[in-house]
PDB file of C-alpha atoms in Angstrom:
ATOM      1  CA  MET A   1      13.848  33.051 -61.620  1.00  0.00           C
ATOM      2  CA  ILE A   2      11.230  30.485 -62.392  1.00  0.00           C
ATOM      3  CA  LYS A   3      13.884  27.818 -62.857  1.00  0.00           C
ATOM      4  CA  SER A   4      15.499  28.551 -59.495  1.00  0.00           C
ATOM      5  CA  SER A   5      12.195  28.349 -57.610  1.00  0.00           C
ATOM      6  CA  ALA A   6      11.444  25.000 -59.274  1.00  0.00           C
ATOM      7  CA  ARG A   7      14.917  23.800 -58.348  1.00  0.00           C
ATOM      8  CA  PHE A   8      14.317  25.018 -54.756  1.00  0.00           C
ATOM      9  CA  ARG A   9      11.031  23.091 -54.566  1.00  0.00           C
ATOM     10  CA  ARG A  10      12.732  19.926 -55.829  1.00  0.00           C
ATOM     11  CA  THR A  11      15.515  20.333 -53.291  1.00  0.00           C
ATOM     12  CA  MET A  12      13.032  20.893 -50.463  1.00  0.00           C
ATOM     13  CA  THR A  13      10.948  17.931 -51.560  1.00  0.00           C
ATOM     14  CA  ARG A  14      14.027  15.711 -51.585  1.00  0.00           C
ATOM     15  CA  ALA A  15      15.125  17.022 -48.180  1.00  0.00           C
ATOM     16  CA  SER A  16      11.726  16.332 -46.648  1.00  0.00           C
ATOM     17  CA  GLU A  17      11.670  12.868 -48.210  1.00  0.00           C
ATOM     18  CA  VAL A  18      15.031  12.101 -46.634  1.00  0.00           C
ATOM     19  CA  ASP A  19      13.904  13.542 -43.325  1.00  0.00           C
ATOM     20  CA  THR A  20      10.653  11.504 -43.166  1.00  0.00           C
ATOM     21  CA  PRO A  21      12.221   8.074 -42.426  1.00  0.00           C
ATOM     22  CA  SER A  22      14.364   9.630 -39.711  1.00  0.00           C
ATOM     23  CA  ARG A  23      11.300  11.286 -38.183  1.00  0.00           C
ATOM     24  CA  ASN A  24       9.386   8.001 -38.347  1.00  0.00           C
ATOM     25  CA  LYS A  25      12.214   6.195 -36.526  1.00  0.00           C
ATOM     26  CA  TRP A  26      12.078   8.708 -33.691  1.00  0.00           C
ATOM     27  CA  GLN A  27       8.297   8.460 -33.497  1.00  0.00           C
ATOM     28  CA  ILE A  28       8.531   4.666 -33.281  1.00  0.00           C
ATOM     29  CA  ARG A  29      11.229   4.872 -30.608  1.00  0.00           C
ATOM     30  CA  GLY A  30       9.195   7.395 -28.634  1.00  0.00           C
ATOM     31  CA  ALA A  31       6.085   5.225 -28.849  1.00  0.00           C
ATOM     32  CA  ALA A  32       8.061   2.153 -27.733  1.00  0.00           C
ATOM     33  CA  ILE A  33       9.482   4.012 -24.735  1.00  0.00           C
ATOM     34  CA  LEU A  34       6.032   5.327 -23.830  1.00  0.00           C
ATOM     35  CA  ILE A  35       4.529   1.829 -24.025  1.00  0.00           C
ATOM     36  CA  PHE A  36       7.359   0.459 -21.877  1.00  0.00           C
ATOM     37  CA  LEU A  37       6.846   3.158 -19.235  1.00  0.00           C
ATOM     38  CA  LEU A  38       3.082   2.625 -19.185  1.00  0.00           C
ATOM     39  CA  GLY A  39       3.577  -1.128 -18.803  1.00  0.00           C
ATOM     40  CA  PHE A  40       6.092  -0.634 -16.016  1.00  0.00           C
ATOM     41  CA  THR A  41       3.740   1.745 -14.186  1.00  0.00           C
ATOM     42  CA  ALA A  42       0.789  -0.618 -14.562  1.00  0.00           C
ATOM     43  CA  GLY A  43       2.903  -3.497 -13.260  1.00  0.00           C
ATOM     44  CA  MET A  44       4.002  -1.550 -10.199  1.00  0.00           C
ATOM     45  CA  LEU A  45       0.431  -0.505  -9.423  1.00  0.00           C
ATOM     46  CA  ALA A  46      -0.793  -4.083  -9.797  1.00  0.00           C
ATOM     47  CA  LEU A  47       1.991  -5.376  -7.547  1.00  0.00           C
ATOM     48  CA  GLY A  48       1.128  -2.841  -4.848  1.00  0.00           C
ATOM     49  CA  ALA A  49      -2.561  -3.745  -5.033  1.00  0.00           C
ATOM     50  CA  TYR A  50      -1.749  -7.460  -4.826  1.00  0.00           C
ATOM     51  CA  ARG A  51       0.486  -6.984  -1.780  1.00  0.00           C
ATOM     52  CA  ALA A  52      -2.203  -4.946  -0.013  1.00  0.00           C
ATOM     53  CA  TRP A  53      -4.789  -7.626  -0.817  1.00  0.00           C
ATOM     54  CA  ALA A  54      -2.493 -10.415   0.388  1.00  0.00           C
ATOM     55  CA  ARG A  55      -1.892  -8.676   3.725  1.00  0.00           C
ATOM     56  CA  ARG A  56      -5.618  -8.157   4.283  1.00  0.00           C
ATOM     57  CA  ALA A  57      -6.582 -11.655   3.151  1.00  0.00           C
ATOM     58  CA  ALA A  58      -4.682 -13.537   5.877  1.00  0.00           C
ATOM     59  CA  THR A  59      -7.011 -14.599   8.708  1.00  0.00           C
ATOM     60  CA  PRO A  60      -5.736 -15.911  12.058  1.00  0.00           C
ATOM     61  CA  SER A  61      -6.504 -19.474  10.985  1.00  0.00           C
ATOM     62  CA  ASP A  62      -4.614 -18.888   7.709  1.00  0.00           C
ATOM     63  CA  ARG A  63      -1.629 -17.574   9.638  1.00  0.00           C
ATOM     64  CA  PHE A  64      -1.717 -20.569  11.995  1.00  0.00           C
ATOM     65  CA  GLU A  65      -1.812 -22.967   9.042  1.00  0.00           C
ATOM     66  CA  GLN A  66       1.223 -21.249   7.514  1.00  0.00           C
ATOM     67  CA  PHE A  67       2.966 -21.431  10.897  1.00  0.00           C
ATOM     68  CA  ALA A  68       2.167 -25.142  11.259  1.00  0.00           C
ATOM     69  CA  THR A  69       3.250 -25.894   7.696  1.00  0.00           C
ATOM     70  CA  ARG A  70       6.570 -24.095   8.042  1.00  0.00           C
ATOM     71  CA  LEU A  71       7.306 -25.932  11.307  1.00  0.00           C
ATOM     72  CA  GLN A  72       6.062 -29.203   9.782  1.00  0.00           C
ATOM     73  CA  LEU A  73       3.828 -29.940  12.773  1.00  0.00           C
ATOM     74  CA  ASP A  74       2.028 -33.268  12.892  1.00  0.00           C
ATOM     75  CA  ALA A  75      -1.669 -33.436  13.838  1.00  0.00           C
ATOM     76  CA  ASP A  76      -0.988 -34.009  17.555  1.00  0.00           C
ATOM     77  CA  GLN A  77       1.451 -31.092  17.711  1.00  0.00           C
ATOM     78  CA  LYS A  78      -1.013 -28.832  15.881  1.00  0.00           C
ATOM     79  CA  ASN A  79      -3.717 -29.578  18.455  1.00  0.00           C
ATOM     80  CA  LYS A  80      -1.362 -28.968  21.389  1.00  0.00           C
ATOM     81  CA  VAL A  81       0.013 -25.730  19.914  1.00  0.00           C
ATOM     82  CA  GLN A  82      -3.526 -24.464  19.196  1.00  0.00           C
ATOM     83  CA  GLN A  83      -4.466 -25.240  22.814  1.00  0.00           C
ATOM     84  CA  ILE A  84      -1.400 -23.365  24.108  1.00  0.00           C
ATOM     85  CA  PHE A  85      -2.203 -20.334  21.950  1.00  0.00           C
ATOM     86  CA  GLY A  86      -5.858 -20.480  23.053  1.00  0.00           C
ATOM     87  CA  ASP A  87      -4.851 -20.524  26.732  1.00  0.00           C
ATOM     88  CA  ALA A  88      -2.482 -17.595  26.206  1.00  0.00           C
ATOM     89  CA  ARG A  89      -5.214 -15.643  24.391  1.00  0.00           C
ATOM     90  CA  GLU A  90      -7.622 -16.155  27.314  1.00  0.00           C
ATOM     91  CA  GLN A  91      -4.990 -15.061  29.851  1.00  0.00           C
ATOM     92  CA  LEU A  92      -4.163 -11.957  27.824  1.00  0.00           C
ATOM     93  CA  GLN A  93      -7.841 -11.044  27.498  1.00  0.00           C
ATOM     94  CA  ALA A  94      -8.252 -11.362  31.273  1.00  0.00           C
ATOM     95  CA  LEU A  95      -5.197  -9.150  31.785  1.00  0.00           C
ATOM     96  CA  ARG A  96      -6.597  -6.541  29.411  1.00  0.00           C
ATOM     97  CA  LYS A  97      -9.927  -6.489  31.250  1.00  0.00           C
ATOM     98  CA  GLU A  98      -8.127  -6.161  34.566  1.00  0.00           C
ATOM     99  CA  SER A  99      -5.884  -3.305  33.445  1.00  0.00           C
ATOM    100  CA  GLU A 100      -8.477  -1.537  31.273  1.00  0.00           C
ATOM    101  CA  PRO A 101      -9.736   0.842  34.007  1.00  0.00           C
ATOM    102  CA  ARG A 102      -6.178   1.979  34.786  1.00  0.00           C
ATOM    103  CA  VAL A 103      -5.423   2.426  31.083  1.00  0.00           C
ATOM    104  CA  ASN A 104      -8.574   4.532  30.675  1.00  0.00           C
ATOM    105  CA  ASP A 105      -7.542   6.712  33.637  1.00  0.00           C
ATOM    106  CA  VAL A 106      -4.153   7.370  32.027  1.00  0.00           C
ATOM    107  CA  ARG A 107      -5.852   8.208  28.723  1.00  0.00           C
ATOM    108  CA  GLN A 108      -8.218  10.671  30.414  1.00  0.00           C
ATOM    109  CA  GLN A 109      -5.339  12.379  32.209  1.00  0.00           C
ATOM    110  CA  THR A 110      -3.410  12.580  28.948  1.00  0.00           C
ATOM    111  CA  ASP A 111      -6.416  14.085  27.173  1.00  0.00           C
ATOM    112  CA  GLN A 112      -6.852  16.707  29.900  1.00  0.00           C
ATOM    113  CA  ARG A 113      -3.189  17.695  29.700  1.00  0.00           C
ATOM    114  CA  LEU A 114      -3.264  17.839  25.889  1.00  0.00           C
ATOM    115  CA  GLN A 115      -6.382  20.034  25.897  1.00  0.00           C
ATOM    116  CA  GLN A 116      -4.501  22.557  28.022  1.00  0.00           C
ATOM    117  CA  VAL A 117      -1.687  22.747  25.448  1.00  0.00           C
ATOM    118  CA  LEU A 118      -3.522  22.461  22.108  1.00  0.00           C
ATOM    119  CA  THR A 119      -5.809  25.025  20.510  1.00  0.00           C
ATOM    120  CA  THR A 120      -9.446  24.079  19.883  1.00  0.00           C
ATOM    121  CA  ASP A 121      -8.755  23.317  16.210  1.00  0.00           C
ATOM    122  CA  GLN A 122      -5.663  21.279  17.060  1.00  0.00           C
ATOM    123  CA  TRP A 123      -7.572  19.351  19.714  1.00  0.00           C
ATOM    124  CA  GLN A 124     -10.349  18.490  17.241  1.00  0.00           C
ATOM    125  CA  LYS A 125      -7.813  17.371  14.627  1.00  0.00           C
ATOM    126  CA  PHE A 126      -6.011  15.296  17.253  1.00  0.00           C
ATOM    127  CA  GLN A 127      -9.253  13.571  18.261  1.00  0.00           C
ATOM    128  CA  GLN A 128     -10.064  12.834  14.623  1.00  0.00           C
ATOM    129  CA  MET A 129      -6.580  11.403  13.994  1.00  0.00           C
ATOM    130  CA  ARG A 130      -6.800   9.270  17.143  1.00  0.00           C
ATOM    131  CA  ASP A 131     -10.229   7.933  16.154  1.00  0.00           C
ATOM    132  CA  GLU A 132      -8.923   7.008  12.702  1.00  0.00           C
ATOM    133  CA  MET A 133      -5.978   5.137  14.233  1.00  0.00           C
ATOM    134  CA  ARG A 134      -8.283   3.266  16.616  1.00  0.00           C
ATOM    135  CA  GLY A 135     -10.537   2.327  13.714  1.00  0.00           C
ATOM    136  CA  ARG A 136      -7.602   0.907  11.771  1.00  0.00           C
ATOM    137  CA  ARG A 137      -6.444  -1.049  14.825  1.00  0.00           C
ATOM    138  CA  LEU A 138      -9.909  -2.520  15.300  1.00  0.00           C
ATOM    139  CA  GLN A 139     -10.039  -3.556  11.647  1.00  0.00           C
ATOM    140  CA  ASN A 140      -6.661  -5.270  12.012  1.00  0.00           C
ATOM    141  CA  ARG A 141      -7.839  -7.157  15.118  1.00  0.00           C
ATOM    142  CA  GLU A 142     -10.972  -8.399  13.363  1.00  0.00           C
ATOM    143  CA  ARG A 143      -8.942 -10.214  10.721  1.00  0.00           C
TER     144      ARG A 143
END
């Protein structure tokens, strides 16, 4: 009986020795896959952050310069195009000021009608959502 238990231990030792390199290969493969996935995830997050930064970084003058470069405008054309855009901006601002009272009336009527349909909680949530959207729009205009 002693001989058979010694033989069993030797057999088990040999089996575990054979199994160890195989186990190590799988551990290495698993670690490599994990590193690849972490790198891929980090790359995607960095790309998303860069795209968000690039969208926010463009000012109106930056956009005009890109526009002028793509159209290959000379200096005289750039000045004339800037003047045309400036005139249009002034006309649009005047139009907005002129129509603003009517727009506000429509908004007030809409609010009154919505208050009749929505519950108090829904109305408060709606106002909060609307304020958030207006804030985002104002931030976009300031760029």
